[in-house]
Short mmCIF file of N, CA and C in Angstrom, two decimals:
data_model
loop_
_atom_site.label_atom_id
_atom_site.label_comp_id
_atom_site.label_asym_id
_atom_site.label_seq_id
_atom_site.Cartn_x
_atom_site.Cartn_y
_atom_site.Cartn_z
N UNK S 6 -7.60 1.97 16.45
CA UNK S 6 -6.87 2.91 15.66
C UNK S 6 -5.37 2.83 15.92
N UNK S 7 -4.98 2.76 16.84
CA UNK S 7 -3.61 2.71 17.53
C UNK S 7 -3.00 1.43 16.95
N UNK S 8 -3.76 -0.21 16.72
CA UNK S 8 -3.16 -0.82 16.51
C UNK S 8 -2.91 -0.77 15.19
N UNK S 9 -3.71 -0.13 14.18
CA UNK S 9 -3.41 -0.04 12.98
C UNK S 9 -2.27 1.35 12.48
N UNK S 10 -2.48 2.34 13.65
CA UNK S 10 -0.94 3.11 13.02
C UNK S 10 0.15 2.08 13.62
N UNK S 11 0.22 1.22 14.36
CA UNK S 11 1.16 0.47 14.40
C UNK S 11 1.80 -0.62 13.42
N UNK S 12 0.65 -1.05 13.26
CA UNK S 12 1.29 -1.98 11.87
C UNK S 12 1.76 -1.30 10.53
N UNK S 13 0.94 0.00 10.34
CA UNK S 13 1.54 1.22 9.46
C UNK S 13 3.20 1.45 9.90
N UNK S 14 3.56 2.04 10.71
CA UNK S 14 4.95 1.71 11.17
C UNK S 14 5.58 1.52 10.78
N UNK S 15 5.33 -0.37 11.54
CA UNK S 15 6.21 -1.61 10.88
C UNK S 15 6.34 -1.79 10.23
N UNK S 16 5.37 -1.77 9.40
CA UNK S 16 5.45 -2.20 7.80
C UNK S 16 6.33 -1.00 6.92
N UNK S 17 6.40 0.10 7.63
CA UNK S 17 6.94 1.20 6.72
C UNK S 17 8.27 1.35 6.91
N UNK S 18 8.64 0.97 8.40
CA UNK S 18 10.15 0.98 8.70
C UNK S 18 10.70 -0.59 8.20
N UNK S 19 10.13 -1.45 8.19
CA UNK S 19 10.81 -2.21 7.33
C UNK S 19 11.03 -2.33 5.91
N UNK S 20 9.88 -1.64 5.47
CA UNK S 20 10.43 -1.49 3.91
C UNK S 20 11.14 -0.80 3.16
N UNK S 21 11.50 0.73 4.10
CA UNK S 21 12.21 1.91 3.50
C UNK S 21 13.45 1.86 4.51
N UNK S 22 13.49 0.91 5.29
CA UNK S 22 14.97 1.04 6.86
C UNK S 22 16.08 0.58 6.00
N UNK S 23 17.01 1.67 5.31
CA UNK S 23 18.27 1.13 4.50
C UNK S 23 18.92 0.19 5.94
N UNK S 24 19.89 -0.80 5.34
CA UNK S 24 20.99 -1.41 6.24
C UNK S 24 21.88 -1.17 5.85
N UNK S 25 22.80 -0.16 6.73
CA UNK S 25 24.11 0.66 6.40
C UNK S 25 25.01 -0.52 6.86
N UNK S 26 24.87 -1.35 7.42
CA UNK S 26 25.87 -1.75 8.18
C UNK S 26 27.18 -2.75 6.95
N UNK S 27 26.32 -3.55 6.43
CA UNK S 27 27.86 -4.44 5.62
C UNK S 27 28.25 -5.34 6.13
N UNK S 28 27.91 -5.77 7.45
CA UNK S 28 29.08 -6.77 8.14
C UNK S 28 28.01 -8.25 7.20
N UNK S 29 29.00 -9.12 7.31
CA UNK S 29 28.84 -9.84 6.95
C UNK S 29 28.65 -11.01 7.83
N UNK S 30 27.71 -12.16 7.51
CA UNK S 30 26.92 -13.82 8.22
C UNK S 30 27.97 -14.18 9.07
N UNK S 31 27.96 -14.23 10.22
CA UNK S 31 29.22 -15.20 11.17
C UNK S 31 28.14 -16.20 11.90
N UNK S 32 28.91 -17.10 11.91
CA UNK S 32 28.74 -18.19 12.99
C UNK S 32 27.93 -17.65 14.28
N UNK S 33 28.82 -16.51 15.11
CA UNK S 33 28.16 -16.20 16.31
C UNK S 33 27.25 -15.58 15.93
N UNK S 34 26.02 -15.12 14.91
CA UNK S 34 25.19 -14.31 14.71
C UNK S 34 23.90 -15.83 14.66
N UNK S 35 24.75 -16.89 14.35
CA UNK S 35 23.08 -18.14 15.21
C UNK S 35 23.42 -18.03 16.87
N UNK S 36 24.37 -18.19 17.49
CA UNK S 36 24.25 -17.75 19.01
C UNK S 36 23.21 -17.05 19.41
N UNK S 37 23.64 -15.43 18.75
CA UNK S 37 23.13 -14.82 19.10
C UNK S 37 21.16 -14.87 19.03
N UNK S 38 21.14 -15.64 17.80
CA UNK S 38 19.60 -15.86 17.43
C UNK S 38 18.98 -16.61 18.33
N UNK S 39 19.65 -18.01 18.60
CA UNK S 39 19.26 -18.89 19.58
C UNK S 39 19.09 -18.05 20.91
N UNK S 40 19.82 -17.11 21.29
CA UNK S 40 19.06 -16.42 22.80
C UNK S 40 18.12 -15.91 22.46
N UNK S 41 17.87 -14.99 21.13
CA UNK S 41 16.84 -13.97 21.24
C UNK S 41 15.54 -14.89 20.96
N UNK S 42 15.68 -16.24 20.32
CA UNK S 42 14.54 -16.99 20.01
C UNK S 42 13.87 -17.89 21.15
N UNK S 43 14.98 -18.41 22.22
CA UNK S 43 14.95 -19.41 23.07
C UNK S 43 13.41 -18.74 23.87
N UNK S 44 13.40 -17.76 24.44
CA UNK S 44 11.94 -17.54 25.62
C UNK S 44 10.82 -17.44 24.87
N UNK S 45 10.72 -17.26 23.40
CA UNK S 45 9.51 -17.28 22.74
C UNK S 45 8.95 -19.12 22.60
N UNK S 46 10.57 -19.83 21.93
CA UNK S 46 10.05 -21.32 22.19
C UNK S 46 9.63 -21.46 23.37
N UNK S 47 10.02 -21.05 24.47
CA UNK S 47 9.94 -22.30 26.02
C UNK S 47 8.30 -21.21 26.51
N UNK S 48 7.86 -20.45 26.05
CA UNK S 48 6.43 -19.69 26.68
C UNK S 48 5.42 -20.84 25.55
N UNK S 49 6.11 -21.01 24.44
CA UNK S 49 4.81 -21.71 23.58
C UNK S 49 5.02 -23.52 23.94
N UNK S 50 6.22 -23.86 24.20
CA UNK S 50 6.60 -25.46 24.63
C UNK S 50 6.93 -25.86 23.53
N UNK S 51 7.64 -25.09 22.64
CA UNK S 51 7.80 -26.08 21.46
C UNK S 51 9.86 -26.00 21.43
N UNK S 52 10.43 -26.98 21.12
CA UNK S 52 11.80 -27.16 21.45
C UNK S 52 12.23 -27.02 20.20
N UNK S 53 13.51 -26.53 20.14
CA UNK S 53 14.22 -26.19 19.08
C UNK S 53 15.58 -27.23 18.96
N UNK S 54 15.60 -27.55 17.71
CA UNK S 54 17.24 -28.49 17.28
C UNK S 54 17.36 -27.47 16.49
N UNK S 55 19.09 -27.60 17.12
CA UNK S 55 19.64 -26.68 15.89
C UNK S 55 20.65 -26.96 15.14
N UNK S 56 21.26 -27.74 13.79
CA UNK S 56 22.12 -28.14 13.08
C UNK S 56 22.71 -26.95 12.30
N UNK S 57 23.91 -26.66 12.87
CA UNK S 57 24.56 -25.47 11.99
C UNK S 57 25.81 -26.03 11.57
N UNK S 58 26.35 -26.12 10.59
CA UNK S 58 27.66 -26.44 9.96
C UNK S 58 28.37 -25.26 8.97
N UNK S 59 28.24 -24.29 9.85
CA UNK S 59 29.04 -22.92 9.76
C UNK S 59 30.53 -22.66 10.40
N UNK S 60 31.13 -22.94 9.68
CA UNK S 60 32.80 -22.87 10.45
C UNK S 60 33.38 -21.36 9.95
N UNK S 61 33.15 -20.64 9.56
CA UNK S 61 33.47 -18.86 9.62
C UNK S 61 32.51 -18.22 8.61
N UNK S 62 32.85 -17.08 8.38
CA UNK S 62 32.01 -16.30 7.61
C UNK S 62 31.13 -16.30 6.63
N UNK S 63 30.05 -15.79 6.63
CA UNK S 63 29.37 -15.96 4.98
C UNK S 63 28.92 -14.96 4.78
N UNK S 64 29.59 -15.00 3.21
CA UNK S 64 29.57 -13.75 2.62
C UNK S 64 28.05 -13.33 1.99
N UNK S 65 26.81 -13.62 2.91
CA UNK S 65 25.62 -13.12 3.01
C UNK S 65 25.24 -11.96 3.97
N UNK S 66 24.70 -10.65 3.51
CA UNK S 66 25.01 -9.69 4.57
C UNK S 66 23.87 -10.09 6.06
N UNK S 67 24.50 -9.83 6.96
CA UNK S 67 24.13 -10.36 8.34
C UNK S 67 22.66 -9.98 8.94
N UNK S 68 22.30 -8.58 8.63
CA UNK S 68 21.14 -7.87 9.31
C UNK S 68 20.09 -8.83 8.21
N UNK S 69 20.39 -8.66 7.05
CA UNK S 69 19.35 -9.84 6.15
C UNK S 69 19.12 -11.02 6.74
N UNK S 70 20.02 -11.78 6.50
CA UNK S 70 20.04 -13.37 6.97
C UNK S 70 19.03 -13.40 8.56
N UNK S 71 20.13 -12.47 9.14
CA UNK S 71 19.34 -12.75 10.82
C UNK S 71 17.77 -12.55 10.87
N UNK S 72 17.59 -11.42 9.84
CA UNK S 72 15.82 -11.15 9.86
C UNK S 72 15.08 -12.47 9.60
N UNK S 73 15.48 -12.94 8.26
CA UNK S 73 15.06 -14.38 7.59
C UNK S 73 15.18 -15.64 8.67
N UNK S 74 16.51 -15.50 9.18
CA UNK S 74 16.00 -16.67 10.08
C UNK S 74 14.96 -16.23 11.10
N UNK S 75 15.13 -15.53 12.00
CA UNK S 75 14.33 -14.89 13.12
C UNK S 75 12.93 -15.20 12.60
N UNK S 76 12.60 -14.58 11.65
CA UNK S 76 11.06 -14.36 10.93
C UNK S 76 10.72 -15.77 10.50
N UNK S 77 11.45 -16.91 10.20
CA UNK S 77 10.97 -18.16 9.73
C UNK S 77 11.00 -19.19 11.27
N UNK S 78 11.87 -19.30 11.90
CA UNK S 78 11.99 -19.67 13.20
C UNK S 78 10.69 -19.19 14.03
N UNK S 79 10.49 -18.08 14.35
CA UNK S 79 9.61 -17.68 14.73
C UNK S 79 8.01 -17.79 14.65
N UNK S 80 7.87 -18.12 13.54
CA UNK S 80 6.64 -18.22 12.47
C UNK S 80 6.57 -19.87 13.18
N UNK S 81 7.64 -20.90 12.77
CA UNK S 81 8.09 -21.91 13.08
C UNK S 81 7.69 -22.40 14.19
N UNK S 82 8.13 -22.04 15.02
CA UNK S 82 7.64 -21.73 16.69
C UNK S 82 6.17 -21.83 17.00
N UNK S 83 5.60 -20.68 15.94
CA UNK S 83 3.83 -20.32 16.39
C UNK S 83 2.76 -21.62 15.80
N UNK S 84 3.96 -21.85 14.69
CA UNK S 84 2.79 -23.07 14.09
C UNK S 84 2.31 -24.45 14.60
N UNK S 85 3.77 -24.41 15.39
CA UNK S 85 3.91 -26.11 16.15
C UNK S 85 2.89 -26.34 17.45
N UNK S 86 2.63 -27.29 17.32
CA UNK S 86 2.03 -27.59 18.70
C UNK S 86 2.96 -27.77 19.66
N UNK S 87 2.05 -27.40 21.28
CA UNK S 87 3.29 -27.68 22.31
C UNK S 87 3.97 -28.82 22.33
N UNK S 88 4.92 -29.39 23.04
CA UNK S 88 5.76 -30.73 23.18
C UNK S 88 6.36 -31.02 21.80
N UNK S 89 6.53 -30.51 20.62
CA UNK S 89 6.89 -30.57 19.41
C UNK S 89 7.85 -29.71 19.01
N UNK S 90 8.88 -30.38 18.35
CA UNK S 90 9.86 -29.64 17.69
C UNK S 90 10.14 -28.76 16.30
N UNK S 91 11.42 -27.95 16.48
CA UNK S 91 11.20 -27.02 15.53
C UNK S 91 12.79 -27.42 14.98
N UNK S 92 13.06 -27.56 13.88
CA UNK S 92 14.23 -28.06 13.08
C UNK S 92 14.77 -27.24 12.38
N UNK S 93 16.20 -26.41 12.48
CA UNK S 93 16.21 -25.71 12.08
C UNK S 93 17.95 -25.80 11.43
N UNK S 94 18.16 -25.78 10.34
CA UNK S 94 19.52 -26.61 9.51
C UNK S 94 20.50 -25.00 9.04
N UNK S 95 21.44 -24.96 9.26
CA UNK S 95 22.17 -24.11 8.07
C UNK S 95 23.39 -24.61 7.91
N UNK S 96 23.78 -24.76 6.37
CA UNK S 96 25.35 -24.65 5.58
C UNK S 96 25.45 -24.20 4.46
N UNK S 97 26.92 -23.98 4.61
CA UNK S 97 27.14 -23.11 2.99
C UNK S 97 28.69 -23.76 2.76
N UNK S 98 28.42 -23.21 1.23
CA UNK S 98 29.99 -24.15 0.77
C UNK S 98 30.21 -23.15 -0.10
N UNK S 99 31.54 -22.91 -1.36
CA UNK S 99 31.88 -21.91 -1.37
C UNK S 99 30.65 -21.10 -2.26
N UNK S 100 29.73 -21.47 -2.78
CA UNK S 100 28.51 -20.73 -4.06
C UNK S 100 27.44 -20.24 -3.00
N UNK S 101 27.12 -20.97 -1.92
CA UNK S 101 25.90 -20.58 -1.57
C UNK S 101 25.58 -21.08 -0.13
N UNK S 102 24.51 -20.32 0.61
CA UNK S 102 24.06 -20.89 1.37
C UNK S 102 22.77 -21.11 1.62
N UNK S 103 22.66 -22.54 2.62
CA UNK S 103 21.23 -23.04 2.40
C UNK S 103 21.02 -22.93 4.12
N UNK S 104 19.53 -22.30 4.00
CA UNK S 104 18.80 -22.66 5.33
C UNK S 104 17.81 -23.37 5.19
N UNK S 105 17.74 -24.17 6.60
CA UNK S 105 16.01 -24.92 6.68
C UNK S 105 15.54 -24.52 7.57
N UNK S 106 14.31 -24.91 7.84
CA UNK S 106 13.06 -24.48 8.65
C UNK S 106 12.19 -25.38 8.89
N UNK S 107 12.26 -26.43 9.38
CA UNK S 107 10.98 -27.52 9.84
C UNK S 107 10.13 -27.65 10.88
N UNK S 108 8.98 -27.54 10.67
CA UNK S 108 8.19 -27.89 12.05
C UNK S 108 7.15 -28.70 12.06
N UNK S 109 6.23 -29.06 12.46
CA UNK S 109 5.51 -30.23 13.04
C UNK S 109 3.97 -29.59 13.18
N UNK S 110 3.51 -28.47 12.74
CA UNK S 110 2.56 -27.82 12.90
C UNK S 110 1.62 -28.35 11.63
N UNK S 111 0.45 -27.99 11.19
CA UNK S 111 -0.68 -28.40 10.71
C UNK S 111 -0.42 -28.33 9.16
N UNK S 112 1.04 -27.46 8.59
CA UNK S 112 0.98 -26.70 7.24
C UNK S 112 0.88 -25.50 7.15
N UNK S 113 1.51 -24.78 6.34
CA UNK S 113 1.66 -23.22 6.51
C UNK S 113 0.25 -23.32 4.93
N UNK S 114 -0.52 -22.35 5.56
CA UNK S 114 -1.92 -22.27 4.49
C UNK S 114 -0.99 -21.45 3.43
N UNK S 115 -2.08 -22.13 1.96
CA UNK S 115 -2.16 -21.49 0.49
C UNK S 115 -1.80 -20.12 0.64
N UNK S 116 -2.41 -19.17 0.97
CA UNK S 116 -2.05 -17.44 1.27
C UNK S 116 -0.48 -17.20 2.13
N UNK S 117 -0.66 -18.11 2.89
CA UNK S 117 0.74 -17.46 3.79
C UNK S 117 2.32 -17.81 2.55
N UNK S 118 1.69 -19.57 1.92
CA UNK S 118 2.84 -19.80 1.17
C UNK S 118 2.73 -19.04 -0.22
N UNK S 119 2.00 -18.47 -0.69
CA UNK S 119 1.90 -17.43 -1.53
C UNK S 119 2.56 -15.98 -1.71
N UNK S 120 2.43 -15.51 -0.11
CA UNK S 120 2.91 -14.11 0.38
C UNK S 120 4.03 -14.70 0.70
N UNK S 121 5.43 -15.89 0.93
CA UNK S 121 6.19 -15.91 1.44
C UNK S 121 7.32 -16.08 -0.01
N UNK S 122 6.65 -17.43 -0.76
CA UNK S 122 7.50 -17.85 -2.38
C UNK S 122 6.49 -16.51 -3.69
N UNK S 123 5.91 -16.20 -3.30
CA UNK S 123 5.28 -15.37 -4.15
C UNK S 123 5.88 -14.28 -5.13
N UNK S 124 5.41 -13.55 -6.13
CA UNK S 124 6.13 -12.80 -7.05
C UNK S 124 6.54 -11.94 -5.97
N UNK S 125 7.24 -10.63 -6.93
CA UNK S 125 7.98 -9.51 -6.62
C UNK S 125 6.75 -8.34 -6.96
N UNK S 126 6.81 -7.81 -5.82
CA UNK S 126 6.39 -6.39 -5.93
C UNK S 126 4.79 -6.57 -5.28
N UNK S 127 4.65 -7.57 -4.63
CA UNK S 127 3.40 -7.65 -3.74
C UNK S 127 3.19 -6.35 -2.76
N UNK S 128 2.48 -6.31 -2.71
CA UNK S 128 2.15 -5.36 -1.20
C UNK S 128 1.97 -5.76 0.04
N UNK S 129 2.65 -4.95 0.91
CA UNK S 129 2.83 -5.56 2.43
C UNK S 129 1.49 -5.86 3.08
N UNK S 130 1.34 -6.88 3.64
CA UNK S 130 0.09 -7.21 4.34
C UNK S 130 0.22 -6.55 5.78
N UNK S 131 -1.00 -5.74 5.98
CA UNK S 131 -1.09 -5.22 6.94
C UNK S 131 -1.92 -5.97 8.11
N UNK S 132 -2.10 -5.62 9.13
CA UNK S 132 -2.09 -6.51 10.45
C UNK S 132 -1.55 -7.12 11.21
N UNK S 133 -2.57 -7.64 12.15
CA UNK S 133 -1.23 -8.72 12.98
C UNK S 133 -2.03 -10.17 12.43
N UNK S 134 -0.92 -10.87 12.26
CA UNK S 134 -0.77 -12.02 11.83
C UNK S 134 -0.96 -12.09 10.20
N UNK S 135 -1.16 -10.79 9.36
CA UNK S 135 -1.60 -11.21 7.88
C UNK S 135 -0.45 -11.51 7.17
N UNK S 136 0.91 -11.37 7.70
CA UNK S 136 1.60 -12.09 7.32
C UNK S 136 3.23 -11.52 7.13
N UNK S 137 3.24 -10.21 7.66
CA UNK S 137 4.30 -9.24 7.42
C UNK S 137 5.79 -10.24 7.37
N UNK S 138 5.63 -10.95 7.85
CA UNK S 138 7.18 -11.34 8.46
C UNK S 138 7.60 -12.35 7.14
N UNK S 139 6.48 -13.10 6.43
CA UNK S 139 6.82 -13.78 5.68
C UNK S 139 6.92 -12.93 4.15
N UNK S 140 6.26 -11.78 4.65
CA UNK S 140 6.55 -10.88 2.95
C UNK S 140 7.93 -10.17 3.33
N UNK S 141 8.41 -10.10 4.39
CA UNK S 141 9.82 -9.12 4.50
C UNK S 141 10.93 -10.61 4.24
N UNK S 142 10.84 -11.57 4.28
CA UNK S 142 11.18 -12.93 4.28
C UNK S 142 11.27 -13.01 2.87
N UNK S 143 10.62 -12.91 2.44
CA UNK S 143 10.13 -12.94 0.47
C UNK S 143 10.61 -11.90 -0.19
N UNK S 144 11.08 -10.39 0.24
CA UNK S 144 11.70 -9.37 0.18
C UNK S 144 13.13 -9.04 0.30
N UNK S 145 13.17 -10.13 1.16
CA UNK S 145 14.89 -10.05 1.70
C UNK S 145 15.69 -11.37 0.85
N UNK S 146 15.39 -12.40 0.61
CA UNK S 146 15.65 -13.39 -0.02
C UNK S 146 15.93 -12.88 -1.62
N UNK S 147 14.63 -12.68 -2.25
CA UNK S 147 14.62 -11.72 -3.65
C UNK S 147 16.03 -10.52 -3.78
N UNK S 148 16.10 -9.48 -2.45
CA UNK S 148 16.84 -8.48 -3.05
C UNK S 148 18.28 -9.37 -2.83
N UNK S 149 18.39 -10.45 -1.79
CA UNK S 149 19.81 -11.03 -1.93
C UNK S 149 19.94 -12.35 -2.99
N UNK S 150 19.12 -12.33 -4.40
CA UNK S 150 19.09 -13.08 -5.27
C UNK S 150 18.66 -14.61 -4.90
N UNK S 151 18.30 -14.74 -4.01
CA UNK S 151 17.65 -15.82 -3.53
C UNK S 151 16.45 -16.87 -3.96
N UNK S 152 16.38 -18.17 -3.11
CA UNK S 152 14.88 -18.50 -3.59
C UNK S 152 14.75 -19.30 -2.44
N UNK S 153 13.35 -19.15 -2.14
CA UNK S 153 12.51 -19.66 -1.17
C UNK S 153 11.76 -21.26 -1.82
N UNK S 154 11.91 -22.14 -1.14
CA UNK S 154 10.90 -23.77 -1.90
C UNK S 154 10.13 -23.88 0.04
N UNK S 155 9.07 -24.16 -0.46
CA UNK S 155 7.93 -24.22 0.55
C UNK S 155 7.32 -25.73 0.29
N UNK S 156 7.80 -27.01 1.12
CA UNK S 156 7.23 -28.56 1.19
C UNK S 156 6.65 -28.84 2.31
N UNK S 157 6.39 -30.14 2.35
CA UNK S 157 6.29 -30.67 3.59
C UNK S 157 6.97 -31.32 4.35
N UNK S 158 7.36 -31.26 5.91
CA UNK S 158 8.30 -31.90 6.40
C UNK S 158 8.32 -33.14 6.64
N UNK S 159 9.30 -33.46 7.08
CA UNK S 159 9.96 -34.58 7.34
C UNK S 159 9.09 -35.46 8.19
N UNK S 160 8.64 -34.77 9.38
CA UNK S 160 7.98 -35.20 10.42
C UNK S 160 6.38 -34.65 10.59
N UNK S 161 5.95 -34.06 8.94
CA UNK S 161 4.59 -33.54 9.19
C UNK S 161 5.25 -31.80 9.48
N UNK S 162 4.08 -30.99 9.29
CA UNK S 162 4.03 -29.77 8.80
C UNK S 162 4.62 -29.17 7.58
N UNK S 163 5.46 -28.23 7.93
CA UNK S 163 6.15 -27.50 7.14
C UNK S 163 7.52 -27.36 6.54
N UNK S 164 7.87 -27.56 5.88
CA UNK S 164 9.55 -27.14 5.65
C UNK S 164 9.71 -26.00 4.56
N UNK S 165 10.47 -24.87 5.11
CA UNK S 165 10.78 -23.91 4.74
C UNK S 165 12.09 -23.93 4.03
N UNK S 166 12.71 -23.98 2.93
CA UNK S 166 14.23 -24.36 2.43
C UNK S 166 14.18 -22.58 1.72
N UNK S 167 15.57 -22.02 1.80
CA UNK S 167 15.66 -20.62 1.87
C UNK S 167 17.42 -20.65 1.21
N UNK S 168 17.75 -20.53 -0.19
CA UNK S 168 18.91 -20.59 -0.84
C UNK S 168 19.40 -19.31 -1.27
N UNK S 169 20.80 -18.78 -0.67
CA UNK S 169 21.47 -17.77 -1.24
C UNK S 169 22.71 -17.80 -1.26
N UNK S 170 22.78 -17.63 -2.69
CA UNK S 170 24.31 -17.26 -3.32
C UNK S 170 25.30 -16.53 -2.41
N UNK S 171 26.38 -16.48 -2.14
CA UNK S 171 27.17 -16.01 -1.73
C UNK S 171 27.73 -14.76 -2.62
N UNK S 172 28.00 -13.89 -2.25
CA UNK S 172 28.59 -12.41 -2.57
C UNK S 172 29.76 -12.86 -2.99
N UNK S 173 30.69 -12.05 -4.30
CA UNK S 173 31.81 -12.04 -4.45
C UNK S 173 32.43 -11.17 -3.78
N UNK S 174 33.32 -11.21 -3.80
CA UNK S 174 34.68 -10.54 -2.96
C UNK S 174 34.78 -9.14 -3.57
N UNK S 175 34.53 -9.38 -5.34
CA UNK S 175 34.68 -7.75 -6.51
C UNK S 175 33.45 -6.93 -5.77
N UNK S 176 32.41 -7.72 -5.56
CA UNK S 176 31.42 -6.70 -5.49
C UNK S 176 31.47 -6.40 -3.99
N UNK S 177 32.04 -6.78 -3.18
CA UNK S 177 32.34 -6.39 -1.76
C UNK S 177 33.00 -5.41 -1.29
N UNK S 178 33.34 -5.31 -2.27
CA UNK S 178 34.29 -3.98 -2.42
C UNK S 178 33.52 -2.45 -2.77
N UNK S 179 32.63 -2.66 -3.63
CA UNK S 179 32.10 -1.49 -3.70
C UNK S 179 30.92 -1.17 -2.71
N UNK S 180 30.91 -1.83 -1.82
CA UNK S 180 29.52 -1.54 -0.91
C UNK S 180 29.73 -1.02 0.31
N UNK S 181 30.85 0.37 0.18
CA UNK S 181 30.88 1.45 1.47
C UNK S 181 30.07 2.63 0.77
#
């Protein structure tokens, strides 16, 4: 019972938790990801590359982006087998920015890539593991006009490619 008011929760504070904040994508906000991600890779053995070609700001709001990567990295992480790497790309130029997500794991199944590129207005999957992270992933991408493409990688498994427009400056203005 306990674990299911828990996933009730989660699932509820992430879907109704406004983000007051505004600040906007910096460079040091992958730093910061790479610590909070690093002890989850090194407990499962799977190693992380990280290609970032971010030289200042992006005008993608920050608490978004960081969820999306965190939640795809992460996912990323669980799928791979030990001794195997996790590939993980970002740049943006002045229209947009692109993230990747590669790993070496078996394939992200039909349902998960469904609940992740899937329509609008799905319902949150409840449990652990049914998939929450990739529907708040599919949620957060959508409300920042985005699109998610779900292939296969480079090196076997998965590749996750995750595209968003950059914010204008007019509409930056009205979002106090």
């Amino acid at each position: 019972g306990l674990k299911g008011i828990r996933d009730v929760v989660r699932s509820t504070l992430m879907t109704y938790r406004a983000d007051r904040d505004g600040r906007m994508f910096k460079p040091e906000d992958i730093d910061d990801l790479k610590l909070m991600i690093a002890p989850e890779a090194r407990r499962r053995g799977v190693l992380l590359e990280w290609t970032i070609e971010l030289k200042e700001e992006v005008s993608v709001p920050a608490s978004a982006l960081r969820q999306i990567v965190l939640n795809l990295v992460l996912n990323a992480c669980q799928a791979s087998p030990r001794d195997m790497t996790v590939r993980v790309s970002a740049i943006a130029d002045d229209h947009r920015f692109e993230l990747s997500v590669e790993d070496e794991g078996a394939g992200l199944p039909k349902a998960a890539t469904e609940i992740l590129s899937g329509r609008d207005g799905l319902p949150a999957p409840i449990g652990g593991g049914a998939g929450l992270g990739l529907w708040m992933t599919n949620r957060l991408v959508r409300e920042n006009k985005g699109t998610v493409v779900v292939s296969s990688a480079t090196f076997g498994g998965t590749k996750i490619a995750v595209k968003l427009p950059l914010q204008k400056q007019e509409a930056l203005r009205h979002v106090a």
